[in-house]
mmCIF file of C-alpha atoms in Angstrom:
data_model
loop_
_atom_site.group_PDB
_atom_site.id
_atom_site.type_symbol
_atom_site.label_atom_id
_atom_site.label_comp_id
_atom_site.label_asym_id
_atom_site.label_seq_id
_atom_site.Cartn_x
_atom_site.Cartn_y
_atom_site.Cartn_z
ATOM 1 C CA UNK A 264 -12.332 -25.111 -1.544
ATOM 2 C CA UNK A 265 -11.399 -23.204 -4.293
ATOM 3 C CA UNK A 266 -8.356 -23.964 -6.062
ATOM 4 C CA UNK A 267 -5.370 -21.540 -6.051
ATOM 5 C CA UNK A 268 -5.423 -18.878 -8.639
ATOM 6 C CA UNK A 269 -2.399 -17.152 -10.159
ATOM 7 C CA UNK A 270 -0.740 -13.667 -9.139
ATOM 8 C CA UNK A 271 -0.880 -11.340 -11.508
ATOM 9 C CA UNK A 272 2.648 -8.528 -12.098
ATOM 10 C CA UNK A 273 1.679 -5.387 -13.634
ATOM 11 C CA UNK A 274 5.209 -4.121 -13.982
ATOM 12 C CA UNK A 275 6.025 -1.650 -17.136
ATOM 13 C CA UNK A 276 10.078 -2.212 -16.437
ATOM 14 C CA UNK A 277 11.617 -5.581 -18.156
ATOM 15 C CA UNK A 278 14.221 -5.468 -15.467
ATOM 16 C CA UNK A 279 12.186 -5.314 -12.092
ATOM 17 C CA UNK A 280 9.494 -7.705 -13.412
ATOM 18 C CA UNK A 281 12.508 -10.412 -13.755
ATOM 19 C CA UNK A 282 13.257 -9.667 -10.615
ATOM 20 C CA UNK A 283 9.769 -9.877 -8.894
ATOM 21 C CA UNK A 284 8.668 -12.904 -11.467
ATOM 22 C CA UNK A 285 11.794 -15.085 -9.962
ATOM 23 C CA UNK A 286 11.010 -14.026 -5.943
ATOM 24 C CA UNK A 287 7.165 -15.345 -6.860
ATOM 25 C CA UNK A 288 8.561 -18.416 -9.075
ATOM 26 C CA UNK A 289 10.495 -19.904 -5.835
ATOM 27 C CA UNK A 290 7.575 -19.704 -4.050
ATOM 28 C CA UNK A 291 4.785 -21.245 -6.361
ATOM 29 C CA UNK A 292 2.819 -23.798 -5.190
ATOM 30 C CA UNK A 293 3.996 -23.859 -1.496
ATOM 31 C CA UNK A 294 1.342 -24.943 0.896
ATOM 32 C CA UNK A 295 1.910 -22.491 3.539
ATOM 33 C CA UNK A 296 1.596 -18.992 3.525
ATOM 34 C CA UNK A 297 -0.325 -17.601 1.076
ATOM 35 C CA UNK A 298 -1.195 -20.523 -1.723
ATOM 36 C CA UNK A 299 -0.920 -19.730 -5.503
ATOM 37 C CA UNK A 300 -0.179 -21.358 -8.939
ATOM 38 C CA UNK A 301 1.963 -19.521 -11.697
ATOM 39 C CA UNK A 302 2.780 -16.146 -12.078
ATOM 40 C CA UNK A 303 1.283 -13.763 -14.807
ATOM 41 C CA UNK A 304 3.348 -10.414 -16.370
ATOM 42 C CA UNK A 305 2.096 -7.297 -18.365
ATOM 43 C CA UNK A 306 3.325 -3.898 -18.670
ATOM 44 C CA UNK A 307 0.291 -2.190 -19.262
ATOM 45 C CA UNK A 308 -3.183 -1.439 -17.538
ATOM 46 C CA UNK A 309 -5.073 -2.500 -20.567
ATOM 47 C CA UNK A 310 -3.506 -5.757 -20.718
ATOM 48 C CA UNK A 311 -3.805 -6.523 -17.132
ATOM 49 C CA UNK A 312 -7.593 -5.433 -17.119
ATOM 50 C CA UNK A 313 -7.590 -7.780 -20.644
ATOM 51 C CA UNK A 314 -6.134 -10.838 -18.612
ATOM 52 C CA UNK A 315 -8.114 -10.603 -15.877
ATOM 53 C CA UNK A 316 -11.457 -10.500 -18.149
ATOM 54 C CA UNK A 317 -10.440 -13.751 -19.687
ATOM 55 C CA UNK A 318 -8.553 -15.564 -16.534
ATOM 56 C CA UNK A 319 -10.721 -14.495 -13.429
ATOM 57 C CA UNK A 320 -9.305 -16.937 -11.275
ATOM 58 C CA UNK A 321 -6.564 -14.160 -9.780
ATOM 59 C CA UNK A 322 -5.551 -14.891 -6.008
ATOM 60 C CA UNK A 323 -3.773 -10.881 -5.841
ATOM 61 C CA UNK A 324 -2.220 -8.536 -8.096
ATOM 62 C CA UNK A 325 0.865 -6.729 -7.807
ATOM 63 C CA UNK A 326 0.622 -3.461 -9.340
ATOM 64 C CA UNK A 327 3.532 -0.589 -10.394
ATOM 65 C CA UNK A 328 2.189 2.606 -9.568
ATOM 66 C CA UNK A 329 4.994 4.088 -12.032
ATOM 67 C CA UNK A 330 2.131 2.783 -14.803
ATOM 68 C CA UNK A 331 1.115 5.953 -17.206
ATOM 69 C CA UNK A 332 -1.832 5.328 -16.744
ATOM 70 C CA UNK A 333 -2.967 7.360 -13.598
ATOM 71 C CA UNK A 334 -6.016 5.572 -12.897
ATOM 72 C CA UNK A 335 -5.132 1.824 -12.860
ATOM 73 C CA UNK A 336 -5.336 1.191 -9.224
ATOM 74 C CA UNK A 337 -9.295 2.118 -9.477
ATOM 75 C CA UNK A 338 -9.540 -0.060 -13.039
ATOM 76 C CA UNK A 339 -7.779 -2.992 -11.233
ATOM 77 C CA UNK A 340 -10.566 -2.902 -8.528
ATOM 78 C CA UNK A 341 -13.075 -2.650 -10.191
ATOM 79 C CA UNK A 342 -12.300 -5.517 -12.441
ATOM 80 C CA UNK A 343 -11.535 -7.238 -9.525
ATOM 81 C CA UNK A 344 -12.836 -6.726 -6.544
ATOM 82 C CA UNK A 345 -12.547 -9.752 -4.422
ATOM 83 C CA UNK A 346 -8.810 -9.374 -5.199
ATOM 84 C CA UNK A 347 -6.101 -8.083 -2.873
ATOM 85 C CA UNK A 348 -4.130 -5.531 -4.656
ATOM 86 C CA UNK A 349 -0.646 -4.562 -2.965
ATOM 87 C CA UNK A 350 1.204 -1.799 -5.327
ATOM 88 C CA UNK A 351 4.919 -1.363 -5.608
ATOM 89 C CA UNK A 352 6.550 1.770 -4.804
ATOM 90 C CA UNK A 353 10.690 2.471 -5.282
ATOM 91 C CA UNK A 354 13.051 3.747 -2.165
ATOM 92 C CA UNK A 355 11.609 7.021 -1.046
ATOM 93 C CA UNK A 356 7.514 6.434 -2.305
ATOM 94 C CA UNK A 357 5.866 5.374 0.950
ATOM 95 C CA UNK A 358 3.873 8.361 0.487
ATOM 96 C CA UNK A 359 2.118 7.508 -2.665
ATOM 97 C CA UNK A 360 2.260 3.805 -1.249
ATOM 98 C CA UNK A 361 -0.134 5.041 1.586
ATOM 99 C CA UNK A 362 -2.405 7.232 -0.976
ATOM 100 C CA UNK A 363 -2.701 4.132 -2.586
ATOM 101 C CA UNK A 364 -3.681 2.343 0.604
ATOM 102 C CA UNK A 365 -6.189 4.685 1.391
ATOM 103 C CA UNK A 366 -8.086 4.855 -2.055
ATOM 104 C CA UNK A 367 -8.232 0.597 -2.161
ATOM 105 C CA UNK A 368 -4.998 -1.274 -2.011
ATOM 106 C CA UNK A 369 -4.748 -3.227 0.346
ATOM 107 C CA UNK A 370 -0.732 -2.459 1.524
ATOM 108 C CA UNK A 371 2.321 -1.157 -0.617
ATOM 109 C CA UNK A 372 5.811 -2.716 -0.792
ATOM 110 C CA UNK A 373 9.148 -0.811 -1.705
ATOM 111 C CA UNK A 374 10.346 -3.249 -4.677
ATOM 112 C CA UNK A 375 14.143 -2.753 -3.639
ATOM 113 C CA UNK A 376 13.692 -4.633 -0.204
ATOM 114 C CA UNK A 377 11.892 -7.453 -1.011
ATOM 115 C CA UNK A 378 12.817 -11.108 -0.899
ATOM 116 C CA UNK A 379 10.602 -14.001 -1.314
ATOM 117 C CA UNK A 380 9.633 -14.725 2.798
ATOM 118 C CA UNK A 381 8.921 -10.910 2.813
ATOM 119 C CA UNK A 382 7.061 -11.047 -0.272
ATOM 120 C CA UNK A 383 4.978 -13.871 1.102
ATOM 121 C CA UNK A 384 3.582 -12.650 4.106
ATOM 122 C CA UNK A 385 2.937 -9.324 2.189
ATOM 123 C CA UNK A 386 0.282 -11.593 0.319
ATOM 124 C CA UNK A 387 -0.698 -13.197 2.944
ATOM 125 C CA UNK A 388 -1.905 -10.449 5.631
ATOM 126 C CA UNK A 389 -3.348 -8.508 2.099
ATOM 127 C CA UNK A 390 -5.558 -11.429 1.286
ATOM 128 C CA UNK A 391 -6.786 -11.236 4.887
ATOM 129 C CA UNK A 392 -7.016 -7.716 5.127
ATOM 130 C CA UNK A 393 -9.677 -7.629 1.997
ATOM 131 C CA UNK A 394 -11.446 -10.325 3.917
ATOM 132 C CA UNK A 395 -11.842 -8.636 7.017
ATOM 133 C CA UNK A 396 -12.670 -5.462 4.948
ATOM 134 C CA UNK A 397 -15.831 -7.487 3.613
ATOM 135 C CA UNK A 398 -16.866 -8.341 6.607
ATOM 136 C CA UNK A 399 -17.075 -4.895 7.581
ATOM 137 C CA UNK A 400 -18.619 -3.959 4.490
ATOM 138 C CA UNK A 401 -21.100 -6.359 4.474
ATOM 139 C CA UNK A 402 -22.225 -5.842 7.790
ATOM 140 C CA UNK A 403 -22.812 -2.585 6.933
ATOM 141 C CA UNK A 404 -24.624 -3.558 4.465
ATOM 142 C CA UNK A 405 -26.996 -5.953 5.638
ATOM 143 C CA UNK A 406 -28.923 -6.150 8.370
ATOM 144 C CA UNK A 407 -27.682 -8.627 11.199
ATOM 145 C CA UNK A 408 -30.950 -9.848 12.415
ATOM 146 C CA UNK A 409 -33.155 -10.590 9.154
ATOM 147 C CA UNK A 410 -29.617 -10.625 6.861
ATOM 148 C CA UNK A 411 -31.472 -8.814 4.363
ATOM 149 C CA UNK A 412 -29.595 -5.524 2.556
ATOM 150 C CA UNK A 413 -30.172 -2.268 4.180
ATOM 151 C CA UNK A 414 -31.239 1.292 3.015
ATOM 152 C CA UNK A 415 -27.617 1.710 1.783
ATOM 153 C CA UNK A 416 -27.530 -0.942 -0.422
ATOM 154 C CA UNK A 417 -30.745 -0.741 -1.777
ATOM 155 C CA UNK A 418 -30.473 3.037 -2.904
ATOM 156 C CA UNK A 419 -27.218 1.690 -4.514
ATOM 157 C CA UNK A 420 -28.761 -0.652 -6.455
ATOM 158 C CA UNK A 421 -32.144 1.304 -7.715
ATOM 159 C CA UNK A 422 -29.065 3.834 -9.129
ATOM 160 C CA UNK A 423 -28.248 0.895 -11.098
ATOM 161 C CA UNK A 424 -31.500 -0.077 -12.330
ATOM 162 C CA UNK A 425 -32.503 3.556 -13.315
ATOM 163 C CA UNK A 426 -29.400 4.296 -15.203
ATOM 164 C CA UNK A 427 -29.893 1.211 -16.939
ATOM 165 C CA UNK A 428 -33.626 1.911 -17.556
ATOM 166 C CA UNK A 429 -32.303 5.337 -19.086
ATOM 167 C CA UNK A 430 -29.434 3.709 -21.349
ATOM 168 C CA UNK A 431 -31.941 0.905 -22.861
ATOM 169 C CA UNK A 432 -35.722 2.220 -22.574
ATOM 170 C CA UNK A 433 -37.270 -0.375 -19.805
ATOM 171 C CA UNK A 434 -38.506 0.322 -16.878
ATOM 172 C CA UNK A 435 -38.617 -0.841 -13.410
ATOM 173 C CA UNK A 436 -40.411 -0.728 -10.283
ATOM 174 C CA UNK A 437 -40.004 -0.518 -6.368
ATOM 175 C CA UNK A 438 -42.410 -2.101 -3.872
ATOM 176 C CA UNK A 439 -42.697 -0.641 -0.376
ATOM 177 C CA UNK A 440 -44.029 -3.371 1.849
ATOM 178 C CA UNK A 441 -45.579 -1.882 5.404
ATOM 179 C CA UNK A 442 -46.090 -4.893 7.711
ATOM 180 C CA UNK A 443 -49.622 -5.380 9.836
ATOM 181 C CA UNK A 444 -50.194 -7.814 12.945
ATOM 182 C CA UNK A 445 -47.146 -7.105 14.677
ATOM 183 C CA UNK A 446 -48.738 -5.532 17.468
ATOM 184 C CA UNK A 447 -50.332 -8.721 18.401
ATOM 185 C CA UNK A 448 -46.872 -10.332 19.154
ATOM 186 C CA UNK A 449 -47.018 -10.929 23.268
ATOM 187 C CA UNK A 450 -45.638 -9.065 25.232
ATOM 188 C CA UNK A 451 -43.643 -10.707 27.438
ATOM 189 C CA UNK A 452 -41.451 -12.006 24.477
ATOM 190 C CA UNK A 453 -41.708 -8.923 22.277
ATOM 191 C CA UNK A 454 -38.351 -8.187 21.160
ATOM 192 C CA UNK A 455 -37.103 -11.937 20.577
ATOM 193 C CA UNK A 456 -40.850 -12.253 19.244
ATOM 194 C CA UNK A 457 -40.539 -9.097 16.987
ATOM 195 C CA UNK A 458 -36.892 -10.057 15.237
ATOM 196 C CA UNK A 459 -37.999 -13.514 15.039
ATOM 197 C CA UNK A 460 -41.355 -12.159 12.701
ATOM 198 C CA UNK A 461 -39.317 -9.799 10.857
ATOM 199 C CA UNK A 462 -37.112 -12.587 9.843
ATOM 200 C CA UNK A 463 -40.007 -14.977 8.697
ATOM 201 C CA UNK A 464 -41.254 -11.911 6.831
ATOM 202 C CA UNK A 465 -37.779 -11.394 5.160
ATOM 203 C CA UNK A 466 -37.644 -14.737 4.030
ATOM 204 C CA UNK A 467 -41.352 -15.687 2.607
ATOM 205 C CA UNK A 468 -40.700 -11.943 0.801
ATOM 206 C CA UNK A 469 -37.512 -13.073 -1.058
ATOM 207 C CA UNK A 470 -38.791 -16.263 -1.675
ATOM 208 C CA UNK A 471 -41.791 -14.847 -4.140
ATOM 209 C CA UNK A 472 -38.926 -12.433 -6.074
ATOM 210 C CA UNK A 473 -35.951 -13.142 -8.685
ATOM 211 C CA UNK A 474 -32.523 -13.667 -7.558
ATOM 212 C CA UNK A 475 -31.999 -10.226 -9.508
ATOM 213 C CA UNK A 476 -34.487 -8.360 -7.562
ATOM 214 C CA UNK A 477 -33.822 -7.304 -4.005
ATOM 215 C CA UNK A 478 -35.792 -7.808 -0.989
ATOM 216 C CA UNK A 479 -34.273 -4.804 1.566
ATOM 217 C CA UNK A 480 -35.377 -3.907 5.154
ATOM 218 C CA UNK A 481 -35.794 -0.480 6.241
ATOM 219 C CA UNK A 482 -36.366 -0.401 9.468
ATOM 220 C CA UNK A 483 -39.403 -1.201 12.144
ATOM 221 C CA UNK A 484 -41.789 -2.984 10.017
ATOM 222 C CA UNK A 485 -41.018 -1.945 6.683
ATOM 223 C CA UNK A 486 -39.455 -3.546 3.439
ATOM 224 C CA UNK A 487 -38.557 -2.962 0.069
ATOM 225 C CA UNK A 488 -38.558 -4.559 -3.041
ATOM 226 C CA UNK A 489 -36.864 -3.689 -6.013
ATOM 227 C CA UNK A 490 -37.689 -5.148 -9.161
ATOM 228 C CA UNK A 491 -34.871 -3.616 -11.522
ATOM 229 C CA UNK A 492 -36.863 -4.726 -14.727
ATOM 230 C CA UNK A 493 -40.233 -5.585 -15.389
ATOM 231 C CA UNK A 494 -42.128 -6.145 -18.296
ATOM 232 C CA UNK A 495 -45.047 -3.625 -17.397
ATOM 233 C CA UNK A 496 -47.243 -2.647 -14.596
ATOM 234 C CA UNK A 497 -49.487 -5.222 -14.594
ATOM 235 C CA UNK A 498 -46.333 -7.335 -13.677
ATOM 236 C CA UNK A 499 -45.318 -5.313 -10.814
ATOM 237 C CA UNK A 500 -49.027 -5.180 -9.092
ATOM 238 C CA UNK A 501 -48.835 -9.279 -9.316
ATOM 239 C CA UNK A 502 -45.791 -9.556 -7.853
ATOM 240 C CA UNK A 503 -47.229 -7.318 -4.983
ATOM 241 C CA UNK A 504 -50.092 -9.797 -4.869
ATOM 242 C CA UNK A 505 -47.962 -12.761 -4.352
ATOM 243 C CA UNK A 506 -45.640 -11.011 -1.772
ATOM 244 C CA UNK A 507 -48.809 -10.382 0.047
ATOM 245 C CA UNK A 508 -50.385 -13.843 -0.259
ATOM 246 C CA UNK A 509 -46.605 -14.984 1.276
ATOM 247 C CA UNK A 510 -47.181 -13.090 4.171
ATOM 248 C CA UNK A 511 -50.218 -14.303 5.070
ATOM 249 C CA UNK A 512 -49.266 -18.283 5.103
ATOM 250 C CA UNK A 513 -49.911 -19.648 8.432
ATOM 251 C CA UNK A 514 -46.958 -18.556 11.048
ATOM 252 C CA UNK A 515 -44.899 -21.554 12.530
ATOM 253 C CA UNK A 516 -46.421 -22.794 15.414
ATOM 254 C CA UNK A 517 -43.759 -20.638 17.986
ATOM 255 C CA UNK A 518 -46.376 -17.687 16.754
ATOM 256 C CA UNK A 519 -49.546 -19.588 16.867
ATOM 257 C CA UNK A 520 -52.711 -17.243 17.126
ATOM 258 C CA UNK A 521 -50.893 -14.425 15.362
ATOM 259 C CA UNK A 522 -51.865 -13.329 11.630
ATOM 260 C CA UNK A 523 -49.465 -11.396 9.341
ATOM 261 C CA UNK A 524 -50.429 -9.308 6.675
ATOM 262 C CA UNK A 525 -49.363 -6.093 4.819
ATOM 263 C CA UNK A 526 -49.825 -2.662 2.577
ATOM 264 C CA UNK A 527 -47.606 -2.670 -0.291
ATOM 265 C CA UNK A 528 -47.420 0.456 -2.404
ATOM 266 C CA UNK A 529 -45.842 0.288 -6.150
ATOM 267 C CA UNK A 530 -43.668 3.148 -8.112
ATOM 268 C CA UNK A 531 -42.225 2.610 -10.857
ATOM 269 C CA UNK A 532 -39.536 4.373 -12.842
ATOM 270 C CA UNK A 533 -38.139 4.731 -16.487
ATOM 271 C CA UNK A 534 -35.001 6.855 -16.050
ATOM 272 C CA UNK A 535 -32.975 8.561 -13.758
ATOM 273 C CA UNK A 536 -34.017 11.636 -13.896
ATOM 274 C CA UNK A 537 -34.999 11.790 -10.057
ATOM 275 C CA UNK A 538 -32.455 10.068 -7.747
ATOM 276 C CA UNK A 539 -32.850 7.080 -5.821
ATOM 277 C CA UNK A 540 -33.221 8.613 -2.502
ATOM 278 C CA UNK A 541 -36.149 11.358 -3.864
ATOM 279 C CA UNK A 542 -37.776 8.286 -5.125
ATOM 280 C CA UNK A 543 -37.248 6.218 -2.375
ATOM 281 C CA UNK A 544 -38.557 9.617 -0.413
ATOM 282 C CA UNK A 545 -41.351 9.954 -2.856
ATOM 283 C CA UNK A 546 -42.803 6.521 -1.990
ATOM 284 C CA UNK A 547 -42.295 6.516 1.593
ATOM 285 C CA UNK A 548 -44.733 10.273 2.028
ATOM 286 C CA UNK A 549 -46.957 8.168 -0.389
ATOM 287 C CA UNK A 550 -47.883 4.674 1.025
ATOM 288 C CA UNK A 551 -50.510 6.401 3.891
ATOM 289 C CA UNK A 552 -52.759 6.244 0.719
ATOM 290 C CA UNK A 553 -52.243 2.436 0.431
ATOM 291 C CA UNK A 554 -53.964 1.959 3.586
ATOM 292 C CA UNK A 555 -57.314 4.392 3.139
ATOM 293 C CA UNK A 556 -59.255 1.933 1.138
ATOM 294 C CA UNK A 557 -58.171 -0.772 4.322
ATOM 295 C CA UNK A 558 -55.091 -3.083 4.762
ATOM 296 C CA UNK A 559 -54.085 -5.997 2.584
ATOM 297 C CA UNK A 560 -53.615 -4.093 -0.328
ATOM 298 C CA UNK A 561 -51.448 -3.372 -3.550
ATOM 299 C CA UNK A 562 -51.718 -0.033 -4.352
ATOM 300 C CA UNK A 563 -49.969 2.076 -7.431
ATOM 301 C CA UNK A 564 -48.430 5.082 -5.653
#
């Protein structure tokens, strides 16, 4: 287990940050609760976003929405997004407390009624809320049976790759993966049969790739793979030949008697001037070509 980090008071007023520094001070270290070490104080959003650069090891952050800067609840998140964030509101601000909720914090608390108990548990149901929140989020994200990203995530990511493609001048490429064989699973045991397949499939496929490339599943019997930088086309098509030559390794003896193989179809892009959906698109009305001159084939769409 990871050891406690420190909280982290982005208060611009001398006064209240005594106030809230001493609360947190009588609690440090306690075992119960919700565990930290040492407390942490700036008055500005740059210095806070500074701190948590260098010191990444922050277990929440208490933020003053009175800050000038307008925008440092979305900064603080995405610095830190793992982090609970619980901003602090004066008498009368529980409506901007719940605006703040509802764009990423994970509660408010009106600085004028706090003591350290209060205080305490205020951390303590934030750091599960963002947990339970990820949970949620990464279900969504991932498909429960093969645990592999979804549609979703994957469109997110190629927007990532082709902006980054379009800042620097490489280039990347997507790999759309169209399973054969399945139809021979029996009958009798075809949907156990059929998630079982699709998980052996999701597995051999990310075991060929980079941990910065993403194997996705799209649905039925089709996968994706995104390779958000490669060195040139020839690269791509041989990754497409070793995804296939995965695939086609013996099944476990639960599937004896079937064979697995696949059409893969390759685009690649340079920018991001066509978004990740029309390219996604794009490829998908494509990959019926793959298949004309037979299956088992990597194919340049």
């Amino acid at each position: 287990m990871a050891a406690p980090g420190y909280i982290l008071l982005v208060e611009h007023q001398a006064d209240h940050a005594a106030v809230l520094q001493s609360l947190l001070q009588a609690q440090d270290g306690a075992s119960d609760g919700f565990p930290f070490i040492g407390v942490r104080v700036t008055q500005t959003l740059e210095a806070a976003l500074q701190l948590l650069d260098a010191e990444p090891d922050c277990a929440a952050v208490l933020l003053d929405l009175k800050l000038p800067d307008t925008e440092s609840l979305s900064a603080i998140r995405a610095h830190a997004p793992d982090v609970p964030v619980l901003v602090l509101v004066d008498a009368g601000g529980a409506g901007s407390g719940l605006r703040a909720v509802l764009a990423g914090a994970q509660d408010y608390l009106v600085r004028h009624r706090l003591d350290g108990a209060l205080l305490m548990r205020a951390l303590q149901y934030a750091g599960q809320r963002l947990k339970v929140e990820a949970a949620l989020i990464e279900r969504a994200l991932h498909d429960t049976s093969t645990g592999l990203p979804r549609r979703r995530l994957l469109l997110d990511r190629l927007g990532v790759a082709m902006k980054r493609c379009t800042r620097d001048g490489s280039s990347g490429a997507l790999l759309l993966i169209e399973l054969n064989g399945l139809k021979s699973i029996p009958g009798a045991l075809n949907h156990l049969a059929y998630d079982a397949v699709l998980r052996i499939a999701g597995t051999r496929l990310s075991g060929v790739v980079r941990s910065s490339d993403t194997v996705a599943w799209l649905g039925a019997h089709e996968f994706a793979v995104l390779l958000p930088k490669e060195s040139g086309l020839l690269e791509a098509l041989a990754i497409g030949e070793k995804l296939l030559a995965s695939l086609r390794e013996p099944m476990p003896a639960a599937h004896t008697g079937m064979e697995l193989s696949a059409s893969i179809g390759v685009v690649r892009f340079r920018d991001a001037t066509e978004s990740p959906d029309s390219l996604l698109t794009r490829a998908h009305d494509a990959m019926p070509n793959v298949g004309k001159d037979g299956k088992g084939r990597v194919r340049l769409l």
